[in-house]
N, C-alpha and C. Protein backbone atom coordinates (compact mmCIF):
# COMPACT_ATOMS: atom_id res chain seq x y z
N UNK A 1 14.88 -19.34 -0.07
CA UNK A 1 13.56 -18.80 -1.10
C UNK A 1 12.61 -17.39 -0.22
N UNK A 2 12.14 -17.97 1.00
CA UNK A 2 12.29 -16.92 1.69
C UNK A 2 12.60 -15.46 1.82
N UNK A 3 13.96 -15.94 1.68
CA UNK A 3 14.21 -14.22 1.18
C UNK A 3 13.77 -12.91 0.32
N UNK A 4 14.21 -14.58 -1.05
CA UNK A 4 13.87 -14.42 -1.60
C UNK A 4 12.51 -13.28 -2.55
N UNK A 5 11.25 -14.13 -1.57
CA UNK A 5 9.77 -13.42 -1.64
C UNK A 5 9.94 -12.62 -0.39
N UNK A 6 11.12 -12.79 1.07
CA UNK A 6 10.04 -10.26 1.20
C UNK A 6 10.52 -10.09 1.27
N UNK A 7 12.33 -10.14 -0.22
CA UNK A 7 12.64 -8.82 -0.72
C UNK A 7 11.98 -8.07 -1.73
N UNK A 8 11.34 -9.50 -2.21
CA UNK A 8 10.19 -8.45 -4.06
C UNK A 8 9.01 -8.32 -3.33
N UNK A 9 8.55 -8.44 -1.81
CA UNK A 9 7.37 -7.87 -1.66
C UNK A 9 7.23 -6.62 -0.69
N UNK A 10 8.95 -6.76 -0.71
CA UNK A 10 9.45 -4.57 0.46
C UNK A 10 9.10 -4.05 -0.59
N UNK A 11 9.81 -4.88 -2.12
CA UNK A 11 10.05 -3.53 -3.13
C UNK A 11 8.76 -3.44 -3.71
N UNK A 12 8.13 -3.94 -4.12
CA UNK A 12 7.00 -4.25 -4.37
C UNK A 12 6.21 -3.15 -3.63
N UNK A 13 5.96 -3.09 -1.99
CA UNK A 13 5.53 -2.36 -1.16
C UNK A 13 6.18 -0.90 -1.27
N UNK A 14 7.64 -1.25 -1.75
CA UNK A 14 8.55 0.85 -1.76
C UNK A 14 7.92 0.68 -3.48
N UNK A 15 7.04 0.46 -3.90
CA UNK A 15 6.99 0.58 -5.37
C UNK A 15 5.71 1.15 -4.83
N UNK A 16 4.92 1.04 -4.15
CA UNK A 16 3.65 1.04 -3.84
C UNK A 16 3.70 2.87 -3.53
N UNK A 17 4.57 3.04 -2.33
CA UNK A 17 5.11 4.13 -1.62
C UNK A 17 4.68 5.14 -2.55
N UNK A 18 6.12 4.82 -4.34
CA UNK A 18 6.50 5.56 -4.60
C UNK A 18 5.57 6.36 -5.48
N UNK A 19 4.58 5.17 -6.05
CA UNK A 19 3.35 5.64 -6.86
C UNK A 19 1.85 6.80 -6.06
N UNK A 20 2.22 6.61 -4.50
CA UNK A 20 1.23 7.23 -3.65
C UNK A 20 2.55 8.59 -3.70
N UNK A 21 3.23 8.59 -3.37
CA UNK A 21 3.46 10.66 -2.85
C UNK A 21 3.39 10.90 -4.52
N UNK A 22 4.26 10.45 -5.68
CA UNK A 22 4.05 10.47 -7.31
C UNK A 22 2.83 11.42 -8.03
N UNK A 23 1.71 10.91 -7.05
CA UNK A 23 -0.31 10.93 -7.44
C UNK A 23 -0.06 12.59 -7.33
N UNK A 24 0.18 13.15 -6.21
CA UNK A 24 -0.86 14.58 -6.23
C UNK A 24 0.06 15.59 -7.38
N UNK A 25 1.64 15.01 -7.81
CA UNK A 25 2.41 15.65 -8.58
C UNK A 25 1.28 15.57 -9.83
N UNK A 26 0.49 14.92 -10.38
CA UNK A 26 0.01 13.98 -11.55
C UNK A 26 0.92 13.75 -12.58
N UNK A 27 1.93 12.88 -11.65
CA UNK A 27 2.88 12.17 -12.34
C UNK A 27 2.97 10.67 -11.82
N UNK A 28 2.48 9.52 -12.66
CA UNK A 28 1.98 8.30 -13.22
C UNK A 28 0.94 7.57 -13.70
N UNK A 29 0.42 7.29 -14.36
CA UNK A 29 -0.77 6.69 -15.42
C UNK A 29 -2.40 6.45 -14.99
N UNK A 30 -2.01 6.52 -13.71
CA UNK A 30 -4.28 6.61 -13.14
C UNK A 30 -3.46 7.22 -11.57
N UNK A 31 -4.72 7.72 -10.76
CA UNK A 31 -4.25 7.85 -9.55
C UNK A 31 -4.75 6.94 -8.59
N UNK A 32 -4.21 7.38 -6.89
CA UNK A 32 -4.35 6.25 -6.25
C UNK A 32 -5.62 5.98 -5.76
N UNK A 33 -5.42 4.57 -5.45
CA UNK A 33 -6.87 4.51 -4.64
C UNK A 33 -6.66 3.32 -4.14
N UNK A 34 -7.75 2.80 -2.83
CA UNK A 34 -7.48 2.20 -2.00
C UNK A 34 -6.91 0.65 -1.60
N UNK A 35 -6.60 0.63 -2.88
CA UNK A 35 -5.67 -1.12 -3.06
C UNK A 35 -4.61 -0.38 -3.36
N UNK A 36 -3.51 1.05 -3.01
CA UNK A 36 -2.40 1.14 -3.51
C UNK A 36 -2.65 1.63 -1.93
N UNK A 37 -2.99 2.30 -1.23
CA UNK A 37 -2.84 2.76 0.34
C UNK A 37 -3.08 1.07 1.35
N UNK A 38 -3.44 0.42 0.58
CA UNK A 38 -3.57 -0.57 1.13
C UNK A 38 -2.08 -2.64 1.65
N UNK A 39 -1.62 -1.35 -0.20
CA UNK A 39 -1.16 -2.40 -0.46
C UNK A 39 0.22 -1.90 -0.07
N UNK A 40 0.26 -0.73 0.47
CA UNK A 40 2.05 0.14 0.62
C UNK A 40 2.11 -0.36 2.09
N UNK A 41 1.47 -0.18 3.29
CA UNK A 41 2.12 -1.19 4.15
C UNK A 41 1.22 -2.39 4.28
N UNK A 42 0.96 -3.05 3.86
CA UNK A 42 0.92 -4.02 3.78
C UNK A 42 2.36 -5.09 3.11
N UNK A 43 2.00 -4.79 2.69
CA UNK A 43 3.43 -4.93 1.23
C UNK A 43 5.34 -5.34 2.07
N UNK A 44 4.68 -4.26 2.70
CA UNK A 44 5.90 -3.19 2.96
C UNK A 44 6.32 -4.40 4.43
N UNK A 45 5.56 -3.94 4.92
CA UNK A 45 5.64 -5.13 7.06
C UNK A 45 5.79 -6.40 6.24
N UNK A 46 4.77 -7.04 5.06
CA UNK A 46 5.55 -8.35 5.84
C UNK A 46 6.55 -8.92 4.87
N UNK A 47 6.82 -8.29 4.21
CA UNK A 47 7.56 -8.17 2.90
C UNK A 47 8.51 -7.79 4.31
N UNK A 48 9.60 -7.02 5.19
CA UNK A 48 10.13 -7.24 5.48
C UNK A 48 10.40 -8.50 7.13
N UNK A 49 8.73 -8.35 7.24
CA UNK A 49 9.08 -9.74 8.65
C UNK A 49 9.57 -10.92 7.57
N UNK A 50 8.80 -11.13 6.34
CA UNK A 50 8.79 -11.82 5.64
C UNK A 50 10.95 -12.51 5.26
N UNK A 51 11.19 -11.07 5.41
CA UNK A 51 12.64 -11.77 5.33
C UNK A 51 14.32 -10.75 6.30
N UNK A 52 13.17 -10.17 7.58
CA UNK A 52 13.95 -10.78 8.71
C UNK A 52 14.37 -11.84 9.07
N UNK A 53 13.25 -12.54 9.33
CA UNK A 53 12.97 -14.65 9.80
C UNK A 53 13.96 -15.16 8.96
N UNK A 54 13.58 -14.69 8.10
CA UNK A 54 15.09 -16.26 7.40
C UNK A 54 16.36 -15.88 7.62
N UNK A 55 16.70 -14.23 7.17
CA UNK A 55 18.62 -14.03 7.15
C UNK A 55 18.75 -14.36 7.53
N UNK A 56 20.78 -14.07 7.74
CA UNK A 56 20.92 -14.46 8.48
C UNK A 56 20.97 -13.00 9.19
N UNK A 57 21.69 -12.23 10.43
CA UNK A 57 22.01 -11.22 11.84
C UNK A 57 22.61 -9.76 10.36
N UNK A 58 23.36 -10.53 9.39
CA UNK A 58 24.56 -9.06 8.84
C UNK A 58 23.22 -8.64 8.22
N UNK A 59 22.32 -9.97 7.66
CA UNK A 59 21.33 -9.57 6.31
C UNK A 59 20.23 -8.68 6.64
N UNK A 60 20.04 -8.68 7.66
CA UNK A 60 18.66 -8.49 9.27
C UNK A 60 18.88 -7.20 8.58
N UNK A 61 20.57 -6.37 9.89
CA UNK A 61 21.41 -5.26 8.98
C UNK A 61 20.64 -4.13 8.16
N UNK A 62 21.08 -4.84 7.32
CA UNK A 62 21.49 -3.93 6.00
C UNK A 62 19.59 -3.50 5.41
N UNK A 63 19.95 -5.00 5.62
CA UNK A 63 17.84 -5.00 5.47
C UNK A 63 16.95 -3.32 6.21
N UNK A 64 17.01 -3.52 7.23
CA UNK A 64 16.98 -2.80 8.32
C UNK A 64 17.19 -1.79 7.69
N UNK A 65 18.22 -0.40 7.72
CA UNK A 65 18.92 0.16 7.65
C UNK A 65 18.41 1.05 6.54
N UNK A 66 18.23 -0.06 5.18
CA UNK A 66 18.56 0.57 3.68
C UNK A 66 16.88 0.46 3.48
N UNK A 67 15.84 -0.76 3.97
CA UNK A 67 13.98 -0.70 4.56
C UNK A 67 13.92 1.30 5.15
N UNK A 68 14.50 1.55 5.56
CA UNK A 68 14.60 2.92 6.62
C UNK A 68 14.68 4.51 5.94
N UNK A 69 16.36 3.59 5.59
CA UNK A 69 16.22 4.88 4.34
C UNK A 69 15.73 4.87 2.36
N UNK A 70 15.04 4.16 2.25
CA UNK A 70 13.88 4.64 1.26
C UNK A 70 12.67 4.88 1.81
N UNK A 71 12.42 3.82 3.03
CA UNK A 71 10.61 4.60 3.72
C UNK A 71 10.70 6.59 4.27
N UNK A 72 12.40 6.55 4.05
CA UNK A 72 11.97 7.54 4.78
C UNK A 72 11.89 8.48 3.30
């Protein structure tokens, strides 16, 4: 269950990052505020820590590579 929660928080953090990237192009329903700037790193870091702390070594490697690629 912790792996699922970590993955969900990681996805929500990355979605916040997508909204921050698309905001200067006026794509999206609203302008990002302080909440989005706090949620992006917060959810991404907490989600990754939960995912890495409770997963097996093979999953940690895949999660690290996937999260790193998506953050770039």
